[in-house]
N, CA and C of each residue as an Amber inpcrd file, in Angstrom:
protein
   312
 111.2320000  90.3980000 105.5180000 111.5970000  91.8660000 105.8920000
 111.8130000  93.0410000 105.2540000 112.1360000  92.9580000 103.9870000
 112.3290000  94.2430000 103.3070000 110.2240000  94.6400000 103.5470000
 109.5050000  94.0270000 103.2040000 109.0210000  94.1910000 103.5560000
 107.5120000  94.9560000 104.5970000 108.3130000  93.6980000 105.6220000
 107.9410000  94.3030000 106.4520000 108.5570000  96.2640000 106.7220000
 109.6620000  96.7120000 106.5000000 110.4240000  97.5050000 106.4730000
 109.5230000  98.6730000 105.8380000 109.0130000  98.4770000 105.1080000
 107.4550000  99.2910000 103.6960000 106.6860000  99.6100000 104.9000000
 106.0280000  98.3050000 105.8550000 105.0600000  99.0200000 105.8210000
 105.1390000  99.4170000 107.5470000 106.1010000  99.3950000 107.8940000
 106.8820000 100.1880000 109.1310000 107.0590000 101.5250000 108.9660000
 107.2610000 102.0100000 107.5040000 107.5960000 103.2690000 106.5790000
 106.5090000 104.1550000 106.6400000 105.5320000 102.9460000 106.2080000
 103.8350000 103.9610000 105.6880000 103.3220000 104.0910000 107.5110000
 103.6130000 103.1820000 108.0520000 102.5530000 103.6120000 109.3590000
 104.0370000 104.5920000 109.5900000 104.9520000 105.0020000 109.9530000
 105.5510000 106.2900000 110.3250000 105.3940000 107.3930000 109.8560000
 104.7650000 106.8970000 108.8020000 104.6640000 108.2460000 108.0750000
 103.2430000 109.1790000 108.5630000 102.3370000 108.0580000 108.7260000
 100.6400000 108.3030000 109.1240000 101.6900000 109.3190000 110.3800000
 101.9620000 108.5540000 111.3210000 102.2680000 109.1070000 112.6470000
 102.5000000 110.6500000 112.2710000 103.8370000 110.9090000 111.3640000
 104.7620000 112.1280000 110.9040000 103.2680000 112.6740000 110.6210000
 102.5230000 112.8070000 109.9770000 101.2380000 113.8680000 109.2720000
 100.3370000 114.0810000 110.5460000 100.1970000 113.3050000 111.3090000
  99.2680000 113.5660000 112.3090000  99.5550000 114.5710000 113.0870000
 101.2750000 114.0430000 113.8480000 102.0190000 115.3250000 114.2220000
 102.1020000 116.2880000 113.4440000 102.0500000 116.4520000 112.4190000
 102.1900000 117.3840000 111.9430000 101.0980000 118.5150000 112.3190000
  99.8690000 118.1120000 111.7760000  98.5160000 118.3950000 111.9520000
  98.7650000 119.4500000 113.6900000  99.2510000 118.1830000 114.3420000
  99.6760000 118.9640000 115.8680000 100.3870000 120.1170000 115.8210000
 101.0630000 119.8110000 115.4630000 102.0610000 121.0870000 115.0400000
 101.4730000 122.6490000 115.3650000 100.6980000 122.2350000 114.7850000
  99.9150000 123.7790000 114.6170000 100.6510000 125.0130000 113.9830000
 101.8370000 124.9700000 112.3580000 102.5510000 125.7110000 111.8980000
 104.1420000 125.7830000 112.7590000 103.8160000 124.5120000 113.4060000
 105.7600000 124.4910000 114.0510000 105.1600000 124.9610000 115.2890000
 104.2650000 126.0940000 116.0170000 104.0980000 126.2600000 116.9620000
 104.1300000 125.6750000 118.4120000 104.4320000 124.5930000 118.5330000
 103.8150000 123.7440000 119.1040000 105.3550000 122.6410000 119.4570000
 106.0930000 122.5430000 120.4290000 107.1170000 122.0760000 120.2560000
 106.9080000 120.4870000 120.3540000 106.5630000 119.8950000 121.4520000
 106.3890000 118.3970000 121.0970000 105.8800000 117.8390000 120.1560000
 104.9440000 118.2040000 119.5590000 104.2080000 117.0300000 118.6110000
 105.1350000 117.6870000 117.5090000 105.8790000 118.8820000 117.4680000
 106.9460000 119.0120000 115.9400000 107.7790000 118.5760000 116.4400000
 108.4840000 117.8670000 117.4230000 109.9270000 116.8000000 117.4100000
 108.9660000 115.2930000 117.0800000 107.9820000 115.5460000 117.5880000
 107.5160000 113.9090000 116.7070000 107.1490000 113.5240000 115.2900000
 106.9060000 115.1740000 115.0480000 106.7590000 114.7670000 113.3510000
 108.4310000 114.5250000 112.9920000 109.0420000 114.9580000 113.4010000
 110.7460000 115.0180000 112.6600000 111.1250000 113.7310000 112.9730000
 110.4410000 112.9720000 114.5510000 110.9910000 111.9950000 114.5730000
 110.2850000 110.7990000 113.7140000 109.1760000 110.9580000 114.0380000
 108.4540000 110.3130000 112.5990000 108.7010000 110.0860000 111.4580000
 109.2960000 111.3850000 110.6460000 109.3030000 111.5240000 109.7760000
 110.6500000 110.6420000 109.2090000 112.0400000 111.3970000 109.9670000
 113.2830000 110.5320000 109.5700000 112.8990000 109.1430000 110.0510000
 112.3970000 107.9540000 110.8310000 111.9780000 107.3340000 110.8520000
 111.3160000 106.8970000 109.6200000 110.5230000 107.3310000 109.0680000
 110.3180000 106.8680000 107.7200000 110.9350000 106.4320000 107.2940000
 111.5620000 107.9270000 106.5220000 112.7160000 107.6830000 105.8270000
 113.3250000 106.6140000 105.7620000 113.5230000 106.2450000 106.6590000
 114.7210000 105.4000000 107.3910000 114.4260000 104.1780000 107.2400000
 112.8950000 103.4450000 107.6470000 112.8490000 102.7930000 106.9490000
 111.9840000 102.5230000 105.2150000 111.8610000 103.8030000 104.6550000
 111.3890000 103.2460000 103.1100000 112.6330000 103.1370000 102.6960000
 114.3950000 103.9660000 102.7100000 114.9200000 103.3740000 102.4480000
 115.5820000 102.0730000 103.0460000 115.7160000 101.3610000 103.6330000
 115.5950000  99.8220000 104.3050000 115.1430000  99.4800000 103.4100000
 113.9770000  98.8970000 102.8090000 112.9890000  98.3760000 102.4410000
 113.3780000  98.3440000 100.7670000 113.6070000  99.8310000 100.3570000
 113.4520000  99.9430000  98.7070000 115.5030000  98.9540000  98.5490000
 115.9960000  98.3660000  99.1500000 117.2790000  97.3870000  99.1340000
 117.0110000  96.5940000  97.9970000 116.0790000  95.8010000  98.3770000
 115.2600000  94.4910000  97.8780000 113.7960000  94.8230000  97.0630000
 113.0540000  95.5490000  97.5240000 111.9070000  96.2370000  96.7790000
 111.7660000  97.5670000  96.0920000 111.8720000  97.0340000  94.6090000
 111.1580000  97.9700000  93.6820000 111.4820000  99.1550000  94.1250000
 111.7150000 100.4460000  93.4020000 111.2670000 101.4920000  93.9730000
 109.8240000 102.2820000  93.4140000 109.4840000 101.8460000  92.1410000
 108.0840000 101.9000000  91.4590000 107.1220000 101.1290000  92.2160000
 107.1920000 100.5340000  93.2560000 106.0930000  99.2890000  93.8440000
 106.4480000 100.2140000  95.5160000 107.6090000 100.2310000  95.9670000
 108.1070000 100.3990000  97.8330000 107.2300000 101.3710000  97.0840000
 107.3520000 103.0090000  96.6700000 107.2140000 104.2810000  96.7770000
 106.2300000 104.0480000  96.6050000 105.1290000 103.1120000  95.8350000
 103.7860000 103.6190000  95.7270000 103.1970000 103.2680000  96.7560000
 103.6800000 102.5440000  97.3010000 102.8190000 100.8250000  98.9570000
 103.0100000 102.3400000  99.2850000 104.3810000 103.0570000  99.8140000
 104.5120000 103.6230000 100.9210000 103.9580000 104.6570000 101.0820000
 103.4530000 105.4900000  99.7770000 102.5460000 106.6680000  99.7200000
 101.0590000 106.6450000  99.2580000 100.7550000 105.1240000  99.6420000
  99.5600000 104.7400000  99.4660000  98.6820000 104.4420000 100.7270000
  99.3880000 103.7130000 101.8220000  99.6370000 103.9290000 103.1960000
  99.4540000 105.0370000 103.9660000 100.9430000 105.7930000 103.5930000
 100.1970000 107.0870000 104.4780000  99.4130000 108.4380000 103.5910000
  98.5670000 108.0940000 102.6600000  97.6220000 108.8020000 101.6790000
  96.1360000 107.9700000 102.8230000  96.2210000 106.6110000 102.1760000
  95.2020000 106.2360000 103.2420000  94.7480000 106.2290000 104.4070000
  96.1730000 105.8230000 105.7940000  96.1880000 106.1760000 106.9610000
  95.6820000 107.7020000 107.1010000  95.9520000 108.7890000 106.5700000
  96.1260000 110.2110000 107.0950000  94.8460000 110.0320000 106.7090000
  94.1260000 110.4580000 105.7760000  92.3970000 110.1640000 105.1630000
  91.3510000 109.5140000 106.8360000  92.0390000 108.6240000 106.8810000
  91.0690000 107.4630000 108.1010000  90.9830000 108.2990000 109.5300000
  92.6140000 108.6120000 109.9400000  93.0320000 109.1470000 111.4360000
  92.2410000 110.5680000 111.5590000  92.1520000 111.5350000 109.5970000
  91.2930000 112.7480000 110.0650000  90.6880000 112.6300000 109.7050000
  89.6990000 111.5000000 109.7040000  88.1210000 111.6770000 110.0670000
  88.2690000 111.2170000 111.4340000  88.4410000 109.9430000 111.9310000
  88.5020000 109.4090000 113.1500000  88.9290000 110.8440000 114.6460000
  90.1470000 111.2970000 114.6290000  90.9370000 111.6100000 115.0580000
  90.9580000 113.3260000 115.3630000  90.5980000 114.1940000 114.1120000
  89.5480000 115.3880000 114.2730000  89.3010000 115.7680000 113.3750000
  87.6310000 114.4580000 113.5430000  86.1760000 115.2100000 112.9100000
  86.0610000 115.6640000 112.0070000  87.1660000 114.9700000 110.8190000
  87.2220000 115.5390000 109.1620000  85.4630000 114.9380000 109.4440000
  84.7740000 115.3050000 107.7390000  83.5370000 114.5440000 107.0800000
  83.7330000 113.2470000 107.0890000  82.9040000 112.7150000 106.8100000
  82.7970000 111.1720000 107.3170000  81.9130000 111.0530000 105.7160000
  82.2770000 110.2510000 104.7620000  80.9480000 109.6700000 103.6220000
  81.6630000 108.7070000 102.6400000  80.3760000 108.0940000 102.3190000
  80.4310000 106.6220000 102.0480000  81.2530000 106.6300000 100.8160000
  81.5140000 107.9420000 100.2410000  82.2730000 108.2260000  99.1480000
  83.6190000 108.0130000  98.8600000  84.2860000 109.1750000 100.2320000
  85.4380000 108.9530000 100.5450000  85.8960000 107.6660000 101.3780000
  85.2690000 107.2310000 101.8570000  85.4450000 105.3080000 102.5090000
  85.7850000 104.6630000 101.0920000  85.1380000 104.9190000 100.3830000
  84.7170000 104.0220000  99.2510000  86.4520000 103.9990000  98.1210000
  86.8200000 105.6750000  98.3280000  87.7730000 105.9090000  97.6370000
  89.0230000 105.6270000  97.9920000  89.2590000 105.4750000  99.8270000
  90.4990000 105.0810000 100.1870000  90.5990000 103.3870000 100.0050000
  89.1250000 103.3000000 100.2210000  89.5490000 101.3760000  99.7910000
  89.7450000 101.2320000  98.9380000  89.7640000 102.1940000  97.7190000
  90.6090000 101.9580000  96.5230000  92.0270000 101.8540000  96.4420000
  92.6720000 102.5520000  97.1480000  93.7840000 102.9980000  97.9380000
  94.1960000 101.7800000  97.8910000  93.3120000 101.0820000  99.0490000
  94.0200000  99.7690000  99.9840000  93.6600000  98.7920000  98.4970000
  93.1240000  98.5460000  98.4170000  93.2180000  98.1730000  96.3900000
  94.1970000  97.9740000  95.8190000  94.5770000  99.1250000  95.8130000
  95.7830000  99.3550000  94.4870000  96.9280000  98.7800000  95.5570000
  97.2710000  98.9540000  96.7080000  98.3640000  98.7570000  98.1460000
  98.5100000  97.2750000  97.6100000  97.1500000  96.5190000  97.7470000
  97.6080000  94.6500000  97.9680000  97.3740000  94.5710000  96.3530000
  97.1990000  95.1780000  95.0800000  97.4770000  94.7470000  93.6910000
  99.0580000  95.2570000  93.8830000  99.6190000  96.1040000  94.4280000
 101.2350000  96.2530000  94.1930000 101.8610000  95.4650000  94.8590000
 102.1560000  94.8370000  95.8560000 102.4460000  93.7280000  96.0240000
 102.3170000  92.4350000  95.7640000 101.5440000  92.3470000  95.6120000
 100.5330000  91.1810000  94.6650000 101.1860000  91.0750000  93.6000000
 101.4320000  92.3890000  92.1470000 102.1820000  91.6360000  90.8670000
 103.9210000  92.0920000  91.4220000 103.7980000  92.3870000  92.3250000
 105.5490000  92.4980000  92.1930000 106.4510000  90.8370000  92.6110000
């Protein structure tokens, strides 16, 4: 269950970052509210996961999910540049996330 909390925390972080982009410098109310909601949920689920998951593993996985998810969604939702190098590097982050889970 704690690992599921960690995955949820990472997914909510990605949702928060996407809404951060949509706030346009906190000038748009709806995305600003969603940003705070998603980031609050992200931190809540991260804190719940850290009851059982070591912080060295949990924080690394949480930031990895957030980073890789943000890069991928940035490419597909906001037409950020896409190339094989960027995708390969995101693949490396995902491989590291999986490796952290395996060794824990």
